[in-house]
PDB file of C-alpha atoms in Angstrom:
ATOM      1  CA  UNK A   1      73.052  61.003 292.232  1.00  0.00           C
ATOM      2  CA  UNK A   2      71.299  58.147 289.899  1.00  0.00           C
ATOM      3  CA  UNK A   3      73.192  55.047 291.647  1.00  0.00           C
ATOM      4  CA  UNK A   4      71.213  55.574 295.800  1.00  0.00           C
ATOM      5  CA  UNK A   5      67.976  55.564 293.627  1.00  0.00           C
ATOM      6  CA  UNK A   6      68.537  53.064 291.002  1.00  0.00           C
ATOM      7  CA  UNK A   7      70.652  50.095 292.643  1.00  0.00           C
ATOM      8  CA  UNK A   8      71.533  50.951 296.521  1.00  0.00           C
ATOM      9  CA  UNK A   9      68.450  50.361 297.634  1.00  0.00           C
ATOM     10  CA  UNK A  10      68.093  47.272 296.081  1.00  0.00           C
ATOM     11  CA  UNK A  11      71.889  46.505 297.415  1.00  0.00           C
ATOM     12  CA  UNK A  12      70.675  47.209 301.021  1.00  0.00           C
ATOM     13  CA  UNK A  13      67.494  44.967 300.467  1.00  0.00           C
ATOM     14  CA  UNK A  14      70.084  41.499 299.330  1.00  0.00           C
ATOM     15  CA  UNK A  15      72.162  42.394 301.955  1.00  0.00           C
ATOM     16  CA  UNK A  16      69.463  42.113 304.810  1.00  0.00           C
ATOM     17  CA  UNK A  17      68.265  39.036 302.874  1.00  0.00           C
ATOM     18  CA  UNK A  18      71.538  37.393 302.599  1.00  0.00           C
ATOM     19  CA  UNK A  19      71.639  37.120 299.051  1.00  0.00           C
ATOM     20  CA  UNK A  20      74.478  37.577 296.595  1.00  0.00           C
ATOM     21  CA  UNK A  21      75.486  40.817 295.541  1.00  0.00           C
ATOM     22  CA  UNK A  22      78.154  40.282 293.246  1.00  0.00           C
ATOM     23  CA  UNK A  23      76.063  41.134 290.082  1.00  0.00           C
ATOM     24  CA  UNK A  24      74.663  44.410 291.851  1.00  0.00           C
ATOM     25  CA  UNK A  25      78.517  45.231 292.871  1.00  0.00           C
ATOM     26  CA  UNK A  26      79.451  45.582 288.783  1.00  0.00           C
ATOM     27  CA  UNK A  27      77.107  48.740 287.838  1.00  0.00           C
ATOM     28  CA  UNK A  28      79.057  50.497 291.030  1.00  0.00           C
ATOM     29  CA  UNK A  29      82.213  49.452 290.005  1.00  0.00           C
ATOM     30  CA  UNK A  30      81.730  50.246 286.273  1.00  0.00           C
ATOM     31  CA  UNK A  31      80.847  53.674 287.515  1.00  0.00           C
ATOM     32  CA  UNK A  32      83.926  53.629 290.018  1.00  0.00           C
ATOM     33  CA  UNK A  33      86.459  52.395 286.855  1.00  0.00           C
ATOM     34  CA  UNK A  34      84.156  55.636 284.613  1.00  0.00           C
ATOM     35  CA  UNK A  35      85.482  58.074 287.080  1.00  0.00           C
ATOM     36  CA  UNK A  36      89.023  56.619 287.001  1.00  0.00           C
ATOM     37  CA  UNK A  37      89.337  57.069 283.761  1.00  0.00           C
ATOM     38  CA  UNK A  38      87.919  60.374 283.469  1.00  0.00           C
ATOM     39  CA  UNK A  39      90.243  61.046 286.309  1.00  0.00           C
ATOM     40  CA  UNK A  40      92.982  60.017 284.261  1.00  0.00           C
ATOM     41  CA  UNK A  41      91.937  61.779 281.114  1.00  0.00           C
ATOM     42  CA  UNK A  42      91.880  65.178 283.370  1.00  0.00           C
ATOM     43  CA  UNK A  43      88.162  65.467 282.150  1.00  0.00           C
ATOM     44  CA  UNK A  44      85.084  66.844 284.061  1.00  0.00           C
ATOM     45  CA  UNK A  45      81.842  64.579 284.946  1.00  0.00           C
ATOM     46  CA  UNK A  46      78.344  65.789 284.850  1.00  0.00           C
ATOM     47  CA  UNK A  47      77.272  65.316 288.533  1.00  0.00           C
ATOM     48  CA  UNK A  48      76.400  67.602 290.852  1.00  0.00           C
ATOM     49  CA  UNK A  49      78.557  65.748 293.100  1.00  0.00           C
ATOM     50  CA  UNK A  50      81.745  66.189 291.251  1.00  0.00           C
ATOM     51  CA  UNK A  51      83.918  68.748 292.697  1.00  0.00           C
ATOM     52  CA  UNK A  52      83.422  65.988 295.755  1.00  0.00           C
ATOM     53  CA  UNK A  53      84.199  62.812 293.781  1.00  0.00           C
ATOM     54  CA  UNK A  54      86.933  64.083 291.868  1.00  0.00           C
ATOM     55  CA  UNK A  55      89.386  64.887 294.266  1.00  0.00           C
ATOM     56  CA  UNK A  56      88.622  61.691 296.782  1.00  0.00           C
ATOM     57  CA  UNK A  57      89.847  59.837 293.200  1.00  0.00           C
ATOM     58  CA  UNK A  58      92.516  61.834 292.286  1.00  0.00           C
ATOM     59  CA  UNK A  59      93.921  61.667 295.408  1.00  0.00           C
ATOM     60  CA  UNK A  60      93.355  57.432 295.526  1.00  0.00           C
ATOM     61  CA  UNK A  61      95.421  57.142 292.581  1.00  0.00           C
ATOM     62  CA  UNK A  62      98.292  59.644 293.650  1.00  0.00           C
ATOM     63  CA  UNK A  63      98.649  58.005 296.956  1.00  0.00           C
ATOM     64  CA  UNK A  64      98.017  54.491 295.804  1.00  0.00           C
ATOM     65  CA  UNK A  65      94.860  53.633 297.838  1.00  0.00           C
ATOM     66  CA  UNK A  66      91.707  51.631 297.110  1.00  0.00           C
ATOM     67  CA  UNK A  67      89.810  53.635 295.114  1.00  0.00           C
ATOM     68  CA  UNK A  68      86.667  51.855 296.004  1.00  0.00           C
ATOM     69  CA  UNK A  69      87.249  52.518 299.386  1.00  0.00           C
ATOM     70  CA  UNK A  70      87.318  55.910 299.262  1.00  0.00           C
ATOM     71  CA  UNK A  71      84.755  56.658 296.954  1.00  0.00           C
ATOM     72  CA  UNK A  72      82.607  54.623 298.982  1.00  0.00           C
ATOM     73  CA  UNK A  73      83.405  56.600 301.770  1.00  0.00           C
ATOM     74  CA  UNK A  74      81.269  59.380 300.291  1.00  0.00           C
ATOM     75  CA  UNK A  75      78.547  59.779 302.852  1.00  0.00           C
ATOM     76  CA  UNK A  76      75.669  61.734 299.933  1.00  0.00           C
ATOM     77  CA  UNK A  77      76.188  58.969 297.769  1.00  0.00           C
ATOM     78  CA  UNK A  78      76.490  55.484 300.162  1.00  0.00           C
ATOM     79  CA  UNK A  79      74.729  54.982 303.062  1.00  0.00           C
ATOM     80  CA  UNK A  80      76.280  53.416 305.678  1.00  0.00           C
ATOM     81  CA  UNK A  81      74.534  50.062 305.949  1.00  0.00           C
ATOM     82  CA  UNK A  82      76.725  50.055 302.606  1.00  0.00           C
ATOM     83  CA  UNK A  83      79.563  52.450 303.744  1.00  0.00           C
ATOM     84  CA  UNK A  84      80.061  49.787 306.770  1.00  0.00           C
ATOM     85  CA  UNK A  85      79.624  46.391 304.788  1.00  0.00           C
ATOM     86  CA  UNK A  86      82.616  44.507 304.050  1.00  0.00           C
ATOM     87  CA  UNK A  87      80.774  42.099 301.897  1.00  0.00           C
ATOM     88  CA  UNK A  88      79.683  44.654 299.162  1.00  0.00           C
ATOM     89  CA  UNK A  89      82.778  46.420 299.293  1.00  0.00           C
ATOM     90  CA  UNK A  90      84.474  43.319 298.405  1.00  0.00           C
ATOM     91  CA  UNK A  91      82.097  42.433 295.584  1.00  0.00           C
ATOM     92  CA  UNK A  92      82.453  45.938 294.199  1.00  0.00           C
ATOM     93  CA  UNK A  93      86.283  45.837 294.549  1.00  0.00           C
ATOM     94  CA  UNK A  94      86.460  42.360 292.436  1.00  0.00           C
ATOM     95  CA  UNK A  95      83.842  43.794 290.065  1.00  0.00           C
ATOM     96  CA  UNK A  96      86.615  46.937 289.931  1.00  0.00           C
ATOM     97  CA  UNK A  97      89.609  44.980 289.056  1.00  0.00           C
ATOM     98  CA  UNK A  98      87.918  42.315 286.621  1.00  0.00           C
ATOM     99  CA  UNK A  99      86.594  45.805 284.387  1.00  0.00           C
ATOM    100  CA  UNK A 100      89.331  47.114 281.930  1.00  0.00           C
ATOM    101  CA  UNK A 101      91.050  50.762 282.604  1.00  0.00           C
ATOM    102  CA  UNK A 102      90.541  51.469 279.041  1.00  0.00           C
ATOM    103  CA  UNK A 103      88.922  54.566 277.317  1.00  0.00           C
ATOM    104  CA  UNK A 104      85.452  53.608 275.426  1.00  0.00           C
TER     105      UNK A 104
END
């Protein structure tokens, strides 16, 4: 529930500017790659949103798709300025592979 207040707003704002967004994609990601890997390690998150986010990642990774695409599909957490932009999804899903999938 933090990330619409603390960094897609801001997102929306470079993307109506034209400016990069590459460096605003890696908080997203990093939080994409933290639910992976609690994901993997069968563990719960604190989010009121989780019995919604777990399941679009579990079932990513069991059927092989993007997870960035489908958490980003999640309508309460990315609007769809964001939702619809192929340009942030991109950054985010470089920002994705360049983190490790290593527990911290």
């Amino acid at each position: 529930q933090k990330l619409p207040f603390r960094i897609l707003g801001t997102v929306e704002d470079a993307l109506r500017a034209g400016a990069p967004v590459d460096d605003l994609a890696v908080p997203v990601a990093a939080w994409m790659r933290f639910l992976v890997l609690r994901q993997q390690q069968q563990s719960a998150i604190v989010d009121p949103l989780g019995p919604q986010l777990m399941p679009l990642v579990a079932a990513a990774l069991q059927e092989g798709r993007d997870v960035v695409e489908a958490v980003m599909g999640l309508q309460k957490v990315f609007p769809e300025t964001l939702r619809g932009s192929e340009r942030f999804k991109q950054a985010v899903r470089q920002a994705f592979q360049a983190l490790p999938n290593l527990p911290y």
